[in-house]
Short mmCIF file of N, CA and C in Angstrom, two decimals:
data_model
loop_
_atom_site.label_atom_id
_atom_site.label_comp_id
_atom_site.label_asym_id
_atom_site.label_seq_id
_atom_site.Cartn_x
_atom_site.Cartn_y
_atom_site.Cartn_z
N MET A 1 -1.76 14.10 -26.18
CA MET A 1 -1.66 14.33 -24.74
C MET A 1 -0.31 14.98 -24.43
N ALA A 2 -0.33 16.07 -23.70
CA ALA A 2 0.89 16.78 -23.35
C ALA A 2 1.72 15.96 -22.37
N VAL A 3 3.02 16.04 -22.52
CA VAL A 3 3.92 15.37 -21.59
C VAL A 3 4.69 16.37 -20.74
N ALA A 4 4.43 17.67 -20.98
CA ALA A 4 5.08 18.72 -20.20
C ALA A 4 4.16 19.94 -20.18
N ARG A 5 4.45 20.87 -19.28
CA ARG A 5 3.73 22.13 -19.22
C ARG A 5 4.74 23.25 -19.04
N PHE A 6 4.39 24.43 -19.53
CA PHE A 6 5.26 25.58 -19.40
C PHE A 6 5.39 25.94 -17.92
N LYS A 7 6.62 26.27 -17.50
CA LYS A 7 6.85 26.66 -16.11
C LYS A 7 7.39 28.09 -16.03
N ASP A 8 8.62 28.34 -16.49
CA ASP A 8 9.27 29.63 -16.34
C ASP A 8 10.07 29.97 -17.59
N LEU A 9 10.50 31.22 -17.69
CA LEU A 9 11.47 31.65 -18.70
C LEU A 9 12.80 31.84 -18.01
N CYS A 10 13.89 31.51 -18.70
CA CYS A 10 15.22 31.68 -18.12
C CYS A 10 16.09 32.48 -19.08
N LEU A 11 16.90 33.36 -18.53
CA LEU A 11 17.79 34.21 -19.30
C LEU A 11 19.18 34.07 -18.72
N ASP A 12 20.16 33.73 -19.55
CA ASP A 12 21.54 33.63 -19.09
C ASP A 12 22.20 35.00 -19.14
N ALA A 13 23.07 35.27 -18.18
CA ALA A 13 23.74 36.57 -18.11
C ALA A 13 25.08 36.44 -17.40
N ARG A 14 26.06 37.18 -17.89
CA ARG A 14 27.36 37.21 -17.21
C ARG A 14 27.23 37.95 -15.89
N ASP A 15 26.56 39.10 -15.89
CA ASP A 15 26.31 39.84 -14.65
C ASP A 15 24.82 39.69 -14.34
N HIS A 16 24.46 38.56 -13.78
CA HIS A 16 23.05 38.24 -13.58
C HIS A 16 22.37 39.19 -12.60
N GLN A 17 23.11 39.73 -11.65
CA GLN A 17 22.51 40.68 -10.71
C GLN A 17 22.12 41.98 -11.42
N ALA A 18 23.02 42.51 -12.25
CA ALA A 18 22.72 43.74 -13.00
C ALA A 18 21.61 43.51 -14.01
N GLN A 19 21.63 42.36 -14.68
CA GLN A 19 20.58 42.05 -15.65
C GLN A 19 19.24 41.90 -14.96
N ALA A 20 19.21 41.30 -13.78
CA ALA A 20 17.96 41.18 -13.02
C ALA A 20 17.42 42.56 -12.69
N ASP A 21 18.30 43.46 -12.26
CA ASP A 21 17.86 44.83 -11.96
C ASP A 21 17.32 45.51 -13.21
N TRP A 22 17.98 45.33 -14.35
CA TRP A 22 17.55 45.98 -15.59
C TRP A 22 16.18 45.48 -16.01
N TRP A 23 15.99 44.16 -16.02
CA TRP A 23 14.69 43.61 -16.42
C TRP A 23 13.60 44.00 -15.43
N CYS A 24 13.91 44.07 -14.15
CA CYS A 24 12.92 44.55 -13.17
C CYS A 24 12.50 45.98 -13.50
N ALA A 25 13.48 46.82 -13.82
CA ALA A 25 13.18 48.23 -14.10
C ALA A 25 12.32 48.38 -15.35
N VAL A 26 12.62 47.65 -16.42
CA VAL A 26 11.86 47.86 -17.66
C VAL A 26 10.53 47.14 -17.67
N LEU A 27 10.42 46.02 -16.97
CA LEU A 27 9.17 45.26 -16.96
C LEU A 27 8.28 45.58 -15.76
N GLY A 28 8.82 46.25 -14.76
CA GLY A 28 8.05 46.47 -13.54
C GLY A 28 8.00 45.22 -12.67
N TYR A 29 8.90 44.29 -12.92
CA TYR A 29 8.98 43.07 -12.12
C TYR A 29 9.70 43.36 -10.80
N VAL A 30 9.65 42.41 -9.89
CA VAL A 30 10.36 42.50 -8.62
C VAL A 30 11.10 41.18 -8.40
N ARG A 31 12.15 41.28 -7.61
CA ARG A 31 12.86 40.05 -7.24
C ARG A 31 11.94 39.22 -6.34
N HIS A 32 11.89 37.95 -6.59
CA HIS A 32 11.06 37.05 -5.78
C HIS A 32 11.89 36.61 -4.58
N GLU A 33 11.47 37.00 -3.42
CA GLU A 33 12.18 36.65 -2.19
C GLU A 33 11.48 35.50 -1.50
N SER A 34 12.26 34.56 -1.04
CA SER A 34 11.68 33.46 -0.27
C SER A 34 11.74 33.81 1.21
N GLY A 35 11.05 33.10 2.01
CA GLY A 35 11.06 33.33 3.45
C GLY A 35 12.26 32.72 4.14
N ASP A 36 13.21 32.19 3.35
CA ASP A 36 14.37 31.50 3.93
C ASP A 36 15.54 32.42 4.20
N GLY A 37 15.36 33.73 4.10
CA GLY A 37 16.45 34.66 4.33
C GLY A 37 17.08 35.09 3.02
N PRO A 38 18.19 35.80 3.10
CA PRO A 38 18.83 36.33 1.89
C PRO A 38 19.29 35.21 0.95
N ARG A 39 19.11 35.47 -0.34
CA ARG A 39 19.51 34.51 -1.38
C ARG A 39 20.99 34.67 -1.64
N ASP A 40 21.69 33.56 -1.83
CA ASP A 40 23.10 33.57 -2.18
C ASP A 40 23.27 34.36 -3.48
N PRO A 41 24.11 35.42 -3.50
CA PRO A 41 24.22 36.26 -4.69
C PRO A 41 24.83 35.56 -5.91
N THR A 42 25.38 34.38 -5.72
CA THR A 42 25.92 33.64 -6.87
C THR A 42 24.86 32.76 -7.54
N TRP A 43 23.70 32.62 -6.92
CA TRP A 43 22.63 31.80 -7.46
C TRP A 43 21.80 32.58 -8.47
N PRO A 44 21.01 31.88 -9.29
CA PRO A 44 20.09 32.57 -10.21
C PRO A 44 19.14 33.49 -9.45
N VAL A 45 18.69 34.55 -10.13
CA VAL A 45 17.79 35.52 -9.52
C VAL A 45 16.39 35.31 -10.09
N PRO A 46 15.42 34.95 -9.24
CA PRO A 46 14.05 34.80 -9.71
C PRO A 46 13.32 36.14 -9.71
N LEU A 47 12.60 36.42 -10.80
CA LEU A 47 11.84 37.66 -10.92
C LEU A 47 10.38 37.31 -11.13
N ARG A 48 9.51 38.14 -10.58
CA ARG A 48 8.07 37.90 -10.75
C ARG A 48 7.35 39.19 -11.07
N ASP A 49 6.26 39.05 -11.77
CA ASP A 49 5.38 40.16 -12.08
C ASP A 49 4.50 40.37 -10.86
N PRO A 50 4.57 41.54 -10.21
CA PRO A 50 3.77 41.72 -8.99
C PRO A 50 2.27 41.64 -9.23
N SER A 51 1.83 41.85 -10.47
CA SER A 51 0.39 41.72 -10.76
C SER A 51 -0.02 40.27 -10.92
N GLY A 52 0.96 39.39 -11.11
CA GLY A 52 0.66 37.98 -11.33
C GLY A 52 0.31 37.64 -12.77
N ALA A 53 0.30 38.62 -13.66
CA ALA A 53 -0.10 38.38 -15.04
C ALA A 53 1.03 37.81 -15.90
N GLY A 54 2.26 38.21 -15.63
CA GLY A 54 3.38 37.78 -16.47
C GLY A 54 4.04 36.51 -15.97
N PRO A 55 4.83 35.89 -16.82
CA PRO A 55 5.52 34.66 -16.43
C PRO A 55 6.66 34.93 -15.45
N PHE A 56 7.04 33.93 -14.73
CA PHE A 56 8.18 33.98 -13.84
C PHE A 56 9.43 34.00 -14.71
N LEU A 57 10.43 34.79 -14.35
CA LEU A 57 11.66 34.92 -15.13
C LEU A 57 12.86 34.67 -14.21
N TRP A 58 13.75 33.79 -14.63
CA TRP A 58 14.98 33.52 -13.90
C TRP A 58 16.14 34.13 -14.68
N VAL A 59 17.03 34.83 -13.98
CA VAL A 59 18.24 35.35 -14.59
C VAL A 59 19.39 34.52 -14.02
N ASN A 60 19.98 33.70 -14.90
CA ASN A 60 20.96 32.71 -14.48
C ASN A 60 22.39 33.17 -14.77
N PRO A 61 23.30 33.00 -13.80
CA PRO A 61 24.69 33.37 -14.04
C PRO A 61 25.39 32.36 -14.96
N VAL A 62 26.12 32.89 -15.93
CA VAL A 62 26.94 32.06 -16.81
C VAL A 62 28.30 32.73 -16.97
N ALA A 63 29.31 31.95 -17.28
CA ALA A 63 30.67 32.49 -17.42
C ALA A 63 30.93 33.06 -18.81
N GLU A 64 30.30 32.49 -19.80
CA GLU A 64 30.60 32.88 -21.19
C GLU A 64 29.76 34.06 -21.65
N PRO A 65 30.31 34.92 -22.51
CA PRO A 65 29.52 36.02 -23.07
C PRO A 65 28.58 35.50 -24.15
N LYS A 66 27.57 36.27 -24.46
CA LYS A 66 26.67 35.94 -25.57
C LYS A 66 27.44 36.10 -26.87
N THR A 67 27.33 35.11 -27.76
CA THR A 67 28.11 35.17 -29.00
C THR A 67 27.27 35.07 -30.26
N VAL A 68 26.09 34.48 -30.18
CA VAL A 68 25.25 34.32 -31.38
C VAL A 68 23.83 34.77 -31.07
N LYS A 69 23.03 34.90 -32.10
CA LYS A 69 21.63 35.31 -31.95
C LYS A 69 20.89 34.32 -31.05
N ASN A 70 20.00 34.88 -30.21
CA ASN A 70 19.17 34.04 -29.35
C ASN A 70 18.32 33.10 -30.19
N ARG A 71 18.12 31.89 -29.74
CA ARG A 71 17.19 30.96 -30.39
C ARG A 71 15.80 31.13 -29.82
N MET A 72 15.69 31.72 -28.63
CA MET A 72 14.41 32.04 -28.02
C MET A 72 14.58 33.42 -27.40
N HIS A 73 13.52 34.22 -27.39
CA HIS A 73 13.64 35.58 -26.87
C HIS A 73 12.34 36.02 -26.23
N LEU A 74 12.39 37.16 -25.57
CA LEU A 74 11.21 37.77 -24.97
C LEU A 74 10.58 38.72 -25.97
N ASP A 75 9.27 38.82 -25.95
CA ASP A 75 8.52 39.86 -26.66
C ASP A 75 7.92 40.75 -25.58
N VAL A 76 8.05 42.06 -25.75
CA VAL A 76 7.48 43.00 -24.80
C VAL A 76 6.65 44.04 -25.53
N VAL A 77 5.72 44.63 -24.83
CA VAL A 77 4.97 45.78 -25.32
C VAL A 77 5.46 46.94 -24.50
N GLY A 78 5.96 47.99 -25.16
CA GLY A 78 6.48 49.10 -24.39
C GLY A 78 6.86 50.30 -25.21
N ASP A 79 7.29 51.32 -24.52
CA ASP A 79 7.69 52.58 -25.12
C ASP A 79 9.12 52.46 -25.64
N LEU A 80 9.31 52.60 -26.94
CA LEU A 80 10.63 52.45 -27.55
C LEU A 80 11.63 53.43 -26.96
N ALA A 81 11.26 54.70 -26.85
CA ALA A 81 12.19 55.70 -26.31
C ALA A 81 12.57 55.37 -24.87
N GLY A 82 11.61 54.90 -24.10
CA GLY A 82 11.89 54.53 -22.71
C GLY A 82 12.83 53.35 -22.61
N LEU A 83 12.63 52.35 -23.48
CA LEU A 83 13.52 51.19 -23.48
C LEU A 83 14.94 51.59 -23.86
N LEU A 84 15.06 52.43 -24.88
CA LEU A 84 16.39 52.88 -25.30
C LEU A 84 17.04 53.73 -24.20
N ALA A 85 16.26 54.59 -23.56
CA ALA A 85 16.80 55.41 -22.47
C ALA A 85 17.24 54.55 -21.29
N ALA A 86 16.59 53.41 -21.10
CA ALA A 86 16.94 52.51 -19.99
C ALA A 86 18.20 51.69 -20.28
N GLY A 87 18.68 51.74 -21.52
CA GLY A 87 19.92 51.02 -21.83
C GLY A 87 19.80 49.97 -22.91
N ALA A 88 18.61 49.78 -23.47
CA ALA A 88 18.47 48.85 -24.60
C ALA A 88 19.14 49.47 -25.82
N THR A 89 19.55 48.64 -26.76
CA THR A 89 20.11 49.13 -28.02
C THR A 89 19.26 48.61 -29.17
N MET A 90 19.19 49.41 -30.23
CA MET A 90 18.43 49.03 -31.41
C MET A 90 19.25 48.02 -32.22
N VAL A 91 18.62 46.91 -32.56
CA VAL A 91 19.24 45.91 -33.44
C VAL A 91 18.67 46.06 -34.84
N ARG A 92 17.34 46.16 -34.92
CA ARG A 92 16.67 46.31 -36.22
C ARG A 92 15.35 47.04 -36.01
N SER A 93 15.19 48.17 -36.71
CA SER A 93 13.97 48.96 -36.59
C SER A 93 12.80 48.29 -37.27
N ARG A 94 11.62 48.61 -36.79
CA ARG A 94 10.40 48.07 -37.41
C ARG A 94 10.34 48.49 -38.87
N ALA A 95 9.58 47.74 -39.64
CA ALA A 95 9.45 48.00 -41.06
C ALA A 95 8.02 47.72 -41.47
N GLU A 96 7.69 48.01 -42.73
CA GLU A 96 6.32 47.79 -43.21
C GLU A 96 5.88 46.35 -43.03
N ASP A 97 6.79 45.41 -43.21
CA ASP A 97 6.45 43.98 -43.11
C ASP A 97 6.66 43.42 -41.70
N ARG A 98 7.14 44.26 -40.77
CA ARG A 98 7.41 43.80 -39.41
C ARG A 98 7.08 44.93 -38.44
N PRO A 99 5.93 44.85 -37.77
CA PRO A 99 5.51 45.95 -36.90
C PRO A 99 6.12 45.92 -35.49
N TRP A 100 7.36 45.50 -35.36
CA TRP A 100 8.05 45.50 -34.08
C TRP A 100 9.51 45.87 -34.32
N ASP A 101 10.14 46.37 -33.25
CA ASP A 101 11.57 46.66 -33.26
C ASP A 101 12.28 45.51 -32.58
N VAL A 102 13.47 45.20 -33.05
CA VAL A 102 14.31 44.23 -32.38
C VAL A 102 15.36 45.02 -31.59
N LEU A 103 15.37 44.83 -30.29
CA LEU A 103 16.29 45.52 -29.40
C LEU A 103 17.18 44.49 -28.71
N ALA A 104 18.19 44.98 -28.01
CA ALA A 104 19.03 44.11 -27.19
C ALA A 104 19.14 44.72 -25.80
N ASP A 105 19.15 43.86 -24.79
CA ASP A 105 19.33 44.32 -23.42
C ASP A 105 20.81 44.68 -23.22
N PRO A 106 21.21 45.16 -22.05
CA PRO A 106 22.60 45.58 -21.87
C PRO A 106 23.66 44.51 -22.12
N GLU A 107 23.31 43.22 -22.07
CA GLU A 107 24.27 42.17 -22.38
C GLU A 107 24.13 41.65 -23.80
N GLY A 108 23.25 42.24 -24.59
CA GLY A 108 23.12 41.85 -25.99
C GLY A 108 22.06 40.81 -26.28
N ASN A 109 21.26 40.43 -25.30
CA ASN A 109 20.17 39.48 -25.53
C ASN A 109 19.05 40.18 -26.29
N GLU A 110 18.72 39.66 -27.49
CA GLU A 110 17.70 40.29 -28.30
C GLU A 110 16.31 40.08 -27.72
N PHE A 111 15.46 41.07 -27.92
CA PHE A 111 14.05 40.95 -27.60
C PHE A 111 13.27 41.82 -28.57
N CYS A 112 12.02 41.48 -28.80
CA CYS A 112 11.17 42.24 -29.71
C CYS A 112 10.30 43.19 -28.90
N ALA A 113 10.23 44.43 -29.37
CA ALA A 113 9.44 45.45 -28.68
C ALA A 113 8.31 45.90 -29.58
N PHE A 114 7.10 45.66 -29.15
CA PHE A 114 5.89 46.08 -29.85
C PHE A 114 5.41 47.37 -29.21
N ARG A 115 4.89 48.26 -30.02
CA ARG A 115 4.40 49.52 -29.48
C ARG A 115 3.01 49.30 -28.90
N PRO A 116 2.70 49.98 -27.81
CA PRO A 116 1.36 49.83 -27.22
C PRO A 116 0.29 50.22 -28.23
N GLU A 117 -0.83 49.53 -28.20
CA GLU A 117 -1.93 49.87 -29.10
C GLU A 117 -2.56 51.16 -28.63
N ALA A 118 -2.97 51.98 -29.60
CA ALA A 118 -3.57 53.28 -29.27
C ALA A 118 -4.92 53.10 -28.64
#
């Protein structure tokens, strides 16, 4: 019997506002606005998939820079050239035994990029 259920994904960032904008641009997500007026810019930024298909993503402000490999990461399906042009960096290219590229977002958070199926 489960004692918990999946709710959201959270990503820590030093510049959480810029990271929220970056992830919105590459995923097609939008900032989730509440009806309570403008959100305090020092608070975490909630992002949502406008189609409703993807999970909710929070970009949380933290003071410390990223220093070690992520223990959990995002997997995306997308255009490698487009991701790199948007500011991602290549960490490890796909190989015969691994059909995905490992990239990093502008703050160095690793994510795996799978190519769209033909």
